[in-house]
Coordinates of C-alpha atoms and ligand atoms in Angstrom, one line a residue:
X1 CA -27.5 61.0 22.7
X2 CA -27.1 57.5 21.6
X3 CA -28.8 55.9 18.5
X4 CA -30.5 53.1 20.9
X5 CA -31.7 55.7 23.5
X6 CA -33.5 57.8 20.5
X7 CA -34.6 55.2 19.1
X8 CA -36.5 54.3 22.7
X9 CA -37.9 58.2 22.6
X10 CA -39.1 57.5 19.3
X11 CA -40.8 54.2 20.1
X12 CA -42.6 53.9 23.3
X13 CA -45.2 56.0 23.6
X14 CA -48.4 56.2 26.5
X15 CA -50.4 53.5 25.6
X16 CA -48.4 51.3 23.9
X17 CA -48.8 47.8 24.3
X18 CA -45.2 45.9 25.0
X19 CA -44.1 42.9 25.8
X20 CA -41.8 42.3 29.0
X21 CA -40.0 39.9 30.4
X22 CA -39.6 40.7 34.1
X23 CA -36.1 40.4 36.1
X24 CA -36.3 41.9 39.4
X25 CA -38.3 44.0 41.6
X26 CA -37.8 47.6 42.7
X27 CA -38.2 48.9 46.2
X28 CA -41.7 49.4 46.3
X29 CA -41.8 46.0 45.0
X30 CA -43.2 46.3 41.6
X31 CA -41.2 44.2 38.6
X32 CA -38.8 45.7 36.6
X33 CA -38.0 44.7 33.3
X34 CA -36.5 46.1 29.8
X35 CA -37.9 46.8 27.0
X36 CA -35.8 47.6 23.9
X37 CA -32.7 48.3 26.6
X38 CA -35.3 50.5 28.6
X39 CA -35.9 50.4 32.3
X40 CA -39.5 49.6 32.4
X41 CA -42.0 49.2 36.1
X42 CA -44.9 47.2 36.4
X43 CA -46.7 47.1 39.4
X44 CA -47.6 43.3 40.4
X45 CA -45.5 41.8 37.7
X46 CA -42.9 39.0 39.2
X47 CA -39.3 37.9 38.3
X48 CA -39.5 35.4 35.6
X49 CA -42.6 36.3 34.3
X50 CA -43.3 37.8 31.2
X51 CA -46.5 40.2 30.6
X52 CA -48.0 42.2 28.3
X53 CA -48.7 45.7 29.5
X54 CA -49.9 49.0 28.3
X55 CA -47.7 52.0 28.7
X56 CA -48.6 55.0 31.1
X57 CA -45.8 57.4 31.7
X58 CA -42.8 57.6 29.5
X59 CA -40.1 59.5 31.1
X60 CA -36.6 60.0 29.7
X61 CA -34.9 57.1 32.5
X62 CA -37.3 54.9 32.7
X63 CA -41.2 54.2 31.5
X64 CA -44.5 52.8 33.8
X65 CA -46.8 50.0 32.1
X66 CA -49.8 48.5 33.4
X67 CA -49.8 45.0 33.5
X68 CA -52.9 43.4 30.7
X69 CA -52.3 39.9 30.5
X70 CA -49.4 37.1 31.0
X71 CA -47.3 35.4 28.7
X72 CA -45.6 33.3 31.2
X73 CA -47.0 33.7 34.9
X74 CA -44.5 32.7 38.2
X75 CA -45.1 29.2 39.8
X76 CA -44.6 32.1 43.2
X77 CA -47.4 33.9 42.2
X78 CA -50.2 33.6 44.7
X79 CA -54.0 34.6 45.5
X80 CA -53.6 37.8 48.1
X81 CA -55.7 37.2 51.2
X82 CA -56.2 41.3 51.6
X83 CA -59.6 42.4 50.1
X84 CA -58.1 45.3 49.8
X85 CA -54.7 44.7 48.7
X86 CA -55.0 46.5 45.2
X87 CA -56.5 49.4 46.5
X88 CA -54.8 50.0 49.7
X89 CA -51.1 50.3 49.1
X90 CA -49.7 49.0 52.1
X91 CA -48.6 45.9 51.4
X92 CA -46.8 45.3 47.7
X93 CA -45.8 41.6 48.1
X94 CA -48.9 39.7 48.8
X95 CA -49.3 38.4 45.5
X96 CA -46.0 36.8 45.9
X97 CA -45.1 33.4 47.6
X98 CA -43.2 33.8 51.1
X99 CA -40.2 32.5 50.4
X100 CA -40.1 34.3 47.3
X101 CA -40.7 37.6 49.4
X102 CA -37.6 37.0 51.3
X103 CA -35.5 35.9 48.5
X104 CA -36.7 39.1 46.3
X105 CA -35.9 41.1 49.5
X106 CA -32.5 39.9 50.0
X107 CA -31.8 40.6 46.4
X108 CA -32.6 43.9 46.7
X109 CA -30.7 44.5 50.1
X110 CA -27.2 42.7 47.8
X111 CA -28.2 44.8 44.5
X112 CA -27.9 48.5 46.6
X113 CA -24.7 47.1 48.1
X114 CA -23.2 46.4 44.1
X115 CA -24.6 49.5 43.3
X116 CA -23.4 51.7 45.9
X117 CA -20.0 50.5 46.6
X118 CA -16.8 48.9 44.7
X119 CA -17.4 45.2 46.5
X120 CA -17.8 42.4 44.4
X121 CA -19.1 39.8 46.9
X122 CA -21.2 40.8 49.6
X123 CA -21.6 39.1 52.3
X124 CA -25.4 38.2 52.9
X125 CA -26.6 35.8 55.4
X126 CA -29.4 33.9 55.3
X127 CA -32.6 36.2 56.0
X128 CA -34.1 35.6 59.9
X129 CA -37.0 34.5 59.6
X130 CA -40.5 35.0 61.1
X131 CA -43.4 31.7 61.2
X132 CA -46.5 33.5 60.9
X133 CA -46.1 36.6 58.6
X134 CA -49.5 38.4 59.0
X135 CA -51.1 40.0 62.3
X136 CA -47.5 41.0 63.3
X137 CA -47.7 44.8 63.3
X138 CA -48.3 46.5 66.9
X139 CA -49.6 50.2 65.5
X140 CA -51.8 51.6 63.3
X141 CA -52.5 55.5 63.5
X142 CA -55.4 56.1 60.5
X143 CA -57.0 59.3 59.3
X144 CA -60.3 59.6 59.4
X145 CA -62.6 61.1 57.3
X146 CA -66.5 62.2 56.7
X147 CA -67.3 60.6 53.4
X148 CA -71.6 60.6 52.7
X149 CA -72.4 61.4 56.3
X150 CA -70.3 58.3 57.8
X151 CA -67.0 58.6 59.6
X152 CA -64.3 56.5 57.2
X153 CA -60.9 55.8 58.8
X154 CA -58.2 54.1 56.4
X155 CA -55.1 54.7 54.2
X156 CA -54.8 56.9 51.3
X157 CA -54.4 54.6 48.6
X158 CA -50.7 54.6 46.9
X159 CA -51.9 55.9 43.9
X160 CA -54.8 58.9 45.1
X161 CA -55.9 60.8 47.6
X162 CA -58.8 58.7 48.1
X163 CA -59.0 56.8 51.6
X164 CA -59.1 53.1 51.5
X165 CA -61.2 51.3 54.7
X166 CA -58.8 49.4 56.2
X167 CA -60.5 48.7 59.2
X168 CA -59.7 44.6 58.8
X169 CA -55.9 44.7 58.3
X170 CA -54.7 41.5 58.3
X171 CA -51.1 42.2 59.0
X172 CA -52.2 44.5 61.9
X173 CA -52.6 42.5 65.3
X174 CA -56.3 41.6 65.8
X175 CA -57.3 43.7 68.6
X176 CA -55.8 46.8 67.4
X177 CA -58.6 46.5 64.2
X178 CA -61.0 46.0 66.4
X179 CA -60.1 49.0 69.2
X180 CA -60.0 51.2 66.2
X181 CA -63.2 50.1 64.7
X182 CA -65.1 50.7 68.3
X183 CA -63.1 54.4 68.4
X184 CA -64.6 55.1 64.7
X185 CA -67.7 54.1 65.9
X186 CA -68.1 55.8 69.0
X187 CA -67.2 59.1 67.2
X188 CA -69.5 58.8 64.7
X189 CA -72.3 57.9 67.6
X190 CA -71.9 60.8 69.1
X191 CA -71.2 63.3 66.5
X192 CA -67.7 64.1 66.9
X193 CA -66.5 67.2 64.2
X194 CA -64.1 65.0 61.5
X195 CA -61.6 67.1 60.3
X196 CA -61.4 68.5 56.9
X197 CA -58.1 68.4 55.3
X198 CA -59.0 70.8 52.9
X199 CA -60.8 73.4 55.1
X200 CA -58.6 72.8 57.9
X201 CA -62.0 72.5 59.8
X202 CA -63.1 70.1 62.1
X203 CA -61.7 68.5 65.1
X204 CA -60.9 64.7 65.0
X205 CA -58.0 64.3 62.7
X206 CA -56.2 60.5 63.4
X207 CA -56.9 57.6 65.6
X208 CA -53.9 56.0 66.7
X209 CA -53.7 52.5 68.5
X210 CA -50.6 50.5 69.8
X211 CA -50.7 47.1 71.5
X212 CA -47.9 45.7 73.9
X213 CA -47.9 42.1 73.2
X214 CA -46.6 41.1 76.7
X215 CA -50.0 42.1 78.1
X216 CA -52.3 42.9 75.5
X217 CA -53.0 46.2 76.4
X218 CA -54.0 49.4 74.3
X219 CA -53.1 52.4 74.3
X220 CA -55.5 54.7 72.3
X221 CA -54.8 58.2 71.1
X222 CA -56.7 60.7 69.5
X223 CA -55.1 63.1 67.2
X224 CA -57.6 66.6 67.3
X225 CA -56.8 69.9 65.8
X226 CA -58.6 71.6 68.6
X227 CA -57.2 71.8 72.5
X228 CA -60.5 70.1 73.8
X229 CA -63.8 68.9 71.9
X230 CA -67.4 68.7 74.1
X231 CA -67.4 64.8 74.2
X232 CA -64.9 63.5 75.5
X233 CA -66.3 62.9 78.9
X234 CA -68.6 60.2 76.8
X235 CA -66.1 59.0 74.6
X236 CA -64.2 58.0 77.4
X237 CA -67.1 56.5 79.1
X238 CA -68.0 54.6 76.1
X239 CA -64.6 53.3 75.2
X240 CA -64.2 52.0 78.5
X241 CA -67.5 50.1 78.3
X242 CA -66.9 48.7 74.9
X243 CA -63.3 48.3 75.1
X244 CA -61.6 46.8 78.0
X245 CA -58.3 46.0 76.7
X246 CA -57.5 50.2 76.4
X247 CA -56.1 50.8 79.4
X248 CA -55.1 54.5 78.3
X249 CA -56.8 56.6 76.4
X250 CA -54.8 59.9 74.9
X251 CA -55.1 63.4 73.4
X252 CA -52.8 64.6 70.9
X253 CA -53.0 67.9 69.7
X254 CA -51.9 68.7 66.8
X255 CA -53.4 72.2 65.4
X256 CA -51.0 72.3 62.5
X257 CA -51.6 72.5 58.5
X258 CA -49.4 69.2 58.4
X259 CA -48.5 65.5 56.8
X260 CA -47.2 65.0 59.8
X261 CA -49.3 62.8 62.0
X262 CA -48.5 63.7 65.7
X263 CA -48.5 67.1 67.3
X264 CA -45.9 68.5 69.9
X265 CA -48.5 68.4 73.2
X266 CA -50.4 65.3 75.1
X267 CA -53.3 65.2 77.5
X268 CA -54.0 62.1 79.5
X269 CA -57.9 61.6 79.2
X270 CA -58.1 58.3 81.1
X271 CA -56.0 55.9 82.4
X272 CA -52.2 55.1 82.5
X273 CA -49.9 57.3 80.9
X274 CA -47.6 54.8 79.1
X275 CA -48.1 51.5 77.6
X276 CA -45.5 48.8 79.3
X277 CA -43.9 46.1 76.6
X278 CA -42.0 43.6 77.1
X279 CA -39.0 42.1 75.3
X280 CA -37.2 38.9 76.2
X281 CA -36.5 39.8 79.9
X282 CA -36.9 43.6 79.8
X283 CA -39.8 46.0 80.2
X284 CA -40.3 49.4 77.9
X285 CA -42.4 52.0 78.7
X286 CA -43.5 54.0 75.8
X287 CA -45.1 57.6 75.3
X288 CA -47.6 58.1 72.6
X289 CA -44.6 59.9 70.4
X290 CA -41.8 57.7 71.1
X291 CA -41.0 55.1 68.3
X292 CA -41.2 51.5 69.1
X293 CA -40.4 48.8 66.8
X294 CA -43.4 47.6 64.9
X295 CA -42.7 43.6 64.6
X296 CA -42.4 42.9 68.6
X297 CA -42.0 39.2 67.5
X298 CA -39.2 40.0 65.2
X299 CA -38.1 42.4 67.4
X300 CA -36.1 40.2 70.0
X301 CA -34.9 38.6 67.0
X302 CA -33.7 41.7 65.8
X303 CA -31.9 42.7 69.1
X304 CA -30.3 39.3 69.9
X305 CA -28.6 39.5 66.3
X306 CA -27.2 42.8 67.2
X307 CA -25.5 41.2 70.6
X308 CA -24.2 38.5 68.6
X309 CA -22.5 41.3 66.1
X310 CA -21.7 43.8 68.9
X311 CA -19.7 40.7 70.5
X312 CA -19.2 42.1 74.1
X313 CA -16.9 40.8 76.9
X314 CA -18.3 43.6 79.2
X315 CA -15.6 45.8 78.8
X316 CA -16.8 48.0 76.1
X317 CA -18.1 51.4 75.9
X318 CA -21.4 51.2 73.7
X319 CA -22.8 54.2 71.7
X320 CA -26.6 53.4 71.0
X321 CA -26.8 56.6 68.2
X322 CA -31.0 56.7 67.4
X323 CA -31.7 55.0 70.9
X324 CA -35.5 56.0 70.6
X325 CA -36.7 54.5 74.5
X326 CA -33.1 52.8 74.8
X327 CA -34.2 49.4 73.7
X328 CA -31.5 48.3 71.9
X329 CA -28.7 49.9 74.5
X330 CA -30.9 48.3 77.1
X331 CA -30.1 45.3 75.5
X332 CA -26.6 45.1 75.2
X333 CA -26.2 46.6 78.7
X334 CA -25.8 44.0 80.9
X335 CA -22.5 42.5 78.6
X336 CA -20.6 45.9 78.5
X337 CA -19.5 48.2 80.9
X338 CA -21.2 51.3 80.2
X339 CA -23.9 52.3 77.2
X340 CA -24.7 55.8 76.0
X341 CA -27.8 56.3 74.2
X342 CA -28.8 59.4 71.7
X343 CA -32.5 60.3 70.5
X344 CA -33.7 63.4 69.3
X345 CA -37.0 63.1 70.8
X346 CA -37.7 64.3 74.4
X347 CA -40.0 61.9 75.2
X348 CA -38.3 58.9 74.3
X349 CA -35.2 60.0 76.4
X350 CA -36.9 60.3 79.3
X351 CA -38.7 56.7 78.7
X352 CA -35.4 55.3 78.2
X353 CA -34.4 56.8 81.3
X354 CA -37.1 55.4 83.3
X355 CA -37.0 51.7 81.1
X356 CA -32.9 52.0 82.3
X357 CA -34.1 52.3 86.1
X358 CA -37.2 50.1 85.5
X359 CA -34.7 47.2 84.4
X360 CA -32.1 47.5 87.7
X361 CA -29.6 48.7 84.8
X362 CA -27.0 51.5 86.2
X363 CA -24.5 51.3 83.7
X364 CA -26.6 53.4 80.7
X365 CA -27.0 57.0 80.5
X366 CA -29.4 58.4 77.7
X367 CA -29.5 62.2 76.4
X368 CA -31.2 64.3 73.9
X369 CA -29.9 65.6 70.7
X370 CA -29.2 65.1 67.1
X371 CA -26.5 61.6 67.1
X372 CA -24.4 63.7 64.6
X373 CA -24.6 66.7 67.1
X374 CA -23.4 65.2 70.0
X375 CA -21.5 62.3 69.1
X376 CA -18.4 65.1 68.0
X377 CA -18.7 66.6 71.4
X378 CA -18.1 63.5 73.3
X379 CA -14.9 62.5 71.1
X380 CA -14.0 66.0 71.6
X381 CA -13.8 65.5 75.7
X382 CA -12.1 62.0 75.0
X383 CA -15.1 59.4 74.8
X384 CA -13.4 56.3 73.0
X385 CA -16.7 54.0 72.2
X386 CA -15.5 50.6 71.4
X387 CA -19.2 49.8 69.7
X388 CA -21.2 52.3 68.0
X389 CA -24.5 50.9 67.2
X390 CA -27.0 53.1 64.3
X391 CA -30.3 52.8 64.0
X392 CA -31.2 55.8 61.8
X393 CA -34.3 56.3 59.9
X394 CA -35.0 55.8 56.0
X395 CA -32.5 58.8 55.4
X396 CA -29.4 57.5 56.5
X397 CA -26.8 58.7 58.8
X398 CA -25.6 62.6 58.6
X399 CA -22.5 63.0 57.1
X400 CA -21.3 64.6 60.0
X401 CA -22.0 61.4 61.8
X402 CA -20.0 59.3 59.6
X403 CA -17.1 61.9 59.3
X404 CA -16.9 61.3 63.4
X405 CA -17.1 57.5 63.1
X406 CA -14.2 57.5 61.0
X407 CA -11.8 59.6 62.8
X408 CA -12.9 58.4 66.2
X409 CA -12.0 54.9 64.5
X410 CA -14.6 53.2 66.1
X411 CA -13.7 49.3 66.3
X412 CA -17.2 48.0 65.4
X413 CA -20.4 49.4 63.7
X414 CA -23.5 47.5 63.9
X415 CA -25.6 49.1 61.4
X416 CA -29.1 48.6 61.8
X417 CA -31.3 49.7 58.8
X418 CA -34.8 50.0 57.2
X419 CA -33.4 51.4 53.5
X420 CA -31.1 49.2 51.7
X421 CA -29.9 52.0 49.2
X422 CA -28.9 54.7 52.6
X423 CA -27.2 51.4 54.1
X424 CA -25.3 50.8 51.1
X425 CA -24.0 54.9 50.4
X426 CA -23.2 55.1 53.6
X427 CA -21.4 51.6 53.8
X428 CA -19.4 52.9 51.2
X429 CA -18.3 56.0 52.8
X430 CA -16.8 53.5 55.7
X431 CA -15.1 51.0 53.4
X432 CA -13.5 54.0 51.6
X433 CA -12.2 55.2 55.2
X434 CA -10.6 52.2 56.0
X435 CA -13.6 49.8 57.0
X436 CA -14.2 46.1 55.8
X437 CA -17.7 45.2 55.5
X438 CA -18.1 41.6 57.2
X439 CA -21.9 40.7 57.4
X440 CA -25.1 41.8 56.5
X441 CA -27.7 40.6 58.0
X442 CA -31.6 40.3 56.1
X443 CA -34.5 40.3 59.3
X444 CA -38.4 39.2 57.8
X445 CA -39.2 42.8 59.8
X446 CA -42.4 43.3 57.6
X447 CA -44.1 40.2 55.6
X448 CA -46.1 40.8 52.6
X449 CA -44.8 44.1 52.3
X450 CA -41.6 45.4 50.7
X451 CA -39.4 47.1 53.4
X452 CA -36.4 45.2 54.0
X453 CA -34.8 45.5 57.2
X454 CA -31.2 44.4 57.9
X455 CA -28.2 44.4 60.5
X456 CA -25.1 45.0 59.2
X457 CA -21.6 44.8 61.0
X458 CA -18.4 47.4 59.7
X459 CA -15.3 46.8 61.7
X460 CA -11.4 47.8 61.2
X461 CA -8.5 46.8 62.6
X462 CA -6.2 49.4 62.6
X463 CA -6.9 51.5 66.4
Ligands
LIG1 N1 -33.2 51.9 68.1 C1 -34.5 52.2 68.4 C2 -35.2 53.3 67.6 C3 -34.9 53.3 66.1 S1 -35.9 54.4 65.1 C4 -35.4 51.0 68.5 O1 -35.0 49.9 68.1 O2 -36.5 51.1 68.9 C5 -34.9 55.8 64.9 C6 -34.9 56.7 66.0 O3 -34.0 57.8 65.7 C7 -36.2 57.4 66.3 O4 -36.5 57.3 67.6 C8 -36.0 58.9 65.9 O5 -36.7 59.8 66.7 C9 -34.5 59.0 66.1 N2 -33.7 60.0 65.4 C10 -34.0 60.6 64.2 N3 -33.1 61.4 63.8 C11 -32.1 61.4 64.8 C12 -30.9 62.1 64.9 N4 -30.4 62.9 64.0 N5 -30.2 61.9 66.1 C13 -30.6 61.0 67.0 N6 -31.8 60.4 66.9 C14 -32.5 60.6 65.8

């Protein structure tokens, strides 16, 4: 052990007061700054500012403070416009200035790319933008809850089990608040059983609500641990009266001792199956269960960057690996001459079946399995794909994945990604097999919060 780091051990202890000056943030967007050569985090601090703050965890890598008062505060520092923004957890840049935000966000998308692979310069882009950075989100799905004899629907707060009301979300489109606020309210009206977590009692576990944009329709889903519960002949009734923008009103059951929010089964209660969204020229139809990008502004922003990378004549074979309801193949369909899509969920296969007829588009074929799975199989009966586009989710692409990129040698990658540090590990595994990383690609996905989204384009030149 060196002298510093024991001397560190020594030092800081819970409840210290320290002084730090503050040089970047970390990915759930609190400040990080060192004290005495130690990594320290505190939540709501900014870069360039230097605070006071008491410790509250020393571990051996790094220590937590909470922030007391300011030496020296940002000039991007800014009043959030969430009530609930300390409590709630979900946003972590609201304090900060917008074009701070993106600048803070594009550092941390360059930082994972210096720490995860040998480049020295990586190519970053300027981020896309987006004009009006609240409202923008298209789903919510909240637990409820019976706190003092009144149904409670929210987020667990970041740092407790304890469930924040949410129910005014300002980066959650209007009419989705309001849907779910008349859902809450009708259950508790009629004395719907509220699960209990702890118990595993009780019937209405979630409400769920997702909003096309193109039309302004809802689709409304109730998560219950039971098969059936002995209102929902007048819940329907009522939502329909008090809610005219559902147009569909679903059961999910999900009788499981789970985090997870959705169960495997559906039951339509009333109305149309699948809500229909539209993106630049194309219509999606979407289950309850399949994923849907949750910025549909920033969406077609998203997908038109990924044509532009993909750069098709209409020759190419296109691999859409994580295809959820086939958006993004959809997309690059009508330039190349034939797309194949992979998702591991049912659902969404068959909705990107049906979106592929629903657009007049005959050149894309969609199946269901694991991308890593299935992707060796086809290179094994000779599929060449000229453009492989990934999508994956937080954790990255399977190894197994990138070991058949690699041999297949596929020309172009367009990488799209939610989690800078996955994007730059597995990054790195391409450059070492012969890749060159040419742009990457920041997208304002999800304002005031601190998830940074990003397209990224791998190619080689040597097939
Ligand atoms: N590209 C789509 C969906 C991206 S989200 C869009 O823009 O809407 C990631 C998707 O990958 C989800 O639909 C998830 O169900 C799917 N998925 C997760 N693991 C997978 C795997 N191993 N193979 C294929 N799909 C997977």
């Amino acid at each position: 052990m060196g002298k510093t780091e024991y001397q560190h051990k020594v030092r800081l202890k819970k409840g210290q007061v320290i002084e730090v000056p503050i040089r970047r943030i970390g990915i759930n967007g609190e400040g990080i700054g060192y004290h005495q050569q130690q990594v320290v985090f505190i939540d709501g601090a900014i870069p360039g500012e230097i605070v006071s703050a008491r410790v509250t965890q020393v571990k051996p890598s790094f220590v937590r403070a909470k922030l007391i008062k300011w030496k020296k505060k940002s000039a991007y520092r800014v009043e959030p416009r969430c009530p609930v923004y300390h409590q709630c957890g979900g946003c972590q840049l609201q304090h900060i200035d917008r074009r701070m935000q993106r600048r803070l966000k594009r550092e941390l998308l360059e930082e994972a790319f210096v720490k995860y692979t040998r480049l020295s310069t990586i190519p970053i882009e300027p981020t896309i933008t987006m004009d009006d950075p609240w409202f923008y989100r298209n789903k919510a799905q909240l637990p409820v809850s019976m706190i003092a004899g009144k149904v409670v629907m929210g987020m667990y707060s970041a740092s407790s089990r304890r469930l924040v009301d949410v129910s005014d979300c300002l980066v959650q489109h209007p009419l989705i608040n309001k849907t779910l606020q008349t859902a809450r309210d009708i259950s508790e009206k009629l004395g719907i059983s509220i699960y209990d977590e702890k118990k595993h009692e009780g019937v209405l576990r979630h409400l769920v609500a997702r909003i096309s944009f193109a039309t302004g329709e809802i689709q409304l889903v109730l998560v219950t641990r039971t098969k059936t519960f002995p209102q929902e002949q007048a819940f329907v009734a009522e939502m329909c009266k008090q809610a005219p923008q559902v147009k569909s009103i679903i059961l999910n059951h999900n009788p499981n001792r789970t985090s997870l929010v959705l169960g495997e089964k559906n039951r339509l209660l009333w109305g149309k199956e699948k809500l229909e969204e539209r993106i630049g020229d194309l219509v999606f139809l979407l289950s309850p269960r399949a994923f849907f990008q949750l910025n549909p502004l920033q969406t077609e922003k998203l997908y038109d960057e990924v044509a532009k990378v993909a750069h098709l004549t209409g020759t190419e074979t296109v691999v859409d690996a994580y295809c959820g309801v086939g958006t993004i193949g959809l997309w690059l369909a009508a330039k190349a001459k034939r797309v194949i899509g992979v998702e591991v969920i049912p659902d969404a296969v068959a909705d990107a079946k049906e979106n592929a007829k629903r657009n007049g588009i005959e050149n894309a074929e969609f199946y269901t399995g694991q991308a890593e799975a299935l992707l060796p199989v086809w290179a094994g009966e000779g599929l060449r794909p000229d453009v492989v586009v990934v999508d994956p989710p937080r954790t990255g692409l399977h190894d197994a994945l990138i070991d058949t990129l690699l041999n297949l040698k596929v020309p172009r990658i367009v990488y799209v990604s939610c989690n800078p540090a996955t994007l730059a590990k597995d990054c790195d595994r391409l450059l070492r097999g012969g890749y060159s990383l040419k742009k990457v690609v920041p997208l304002d996905m999800f304002p005031q919060t601190a998830h940074v989204e990003s397209v990224t384009l791998m190619t080689r030149e040597d097939q």
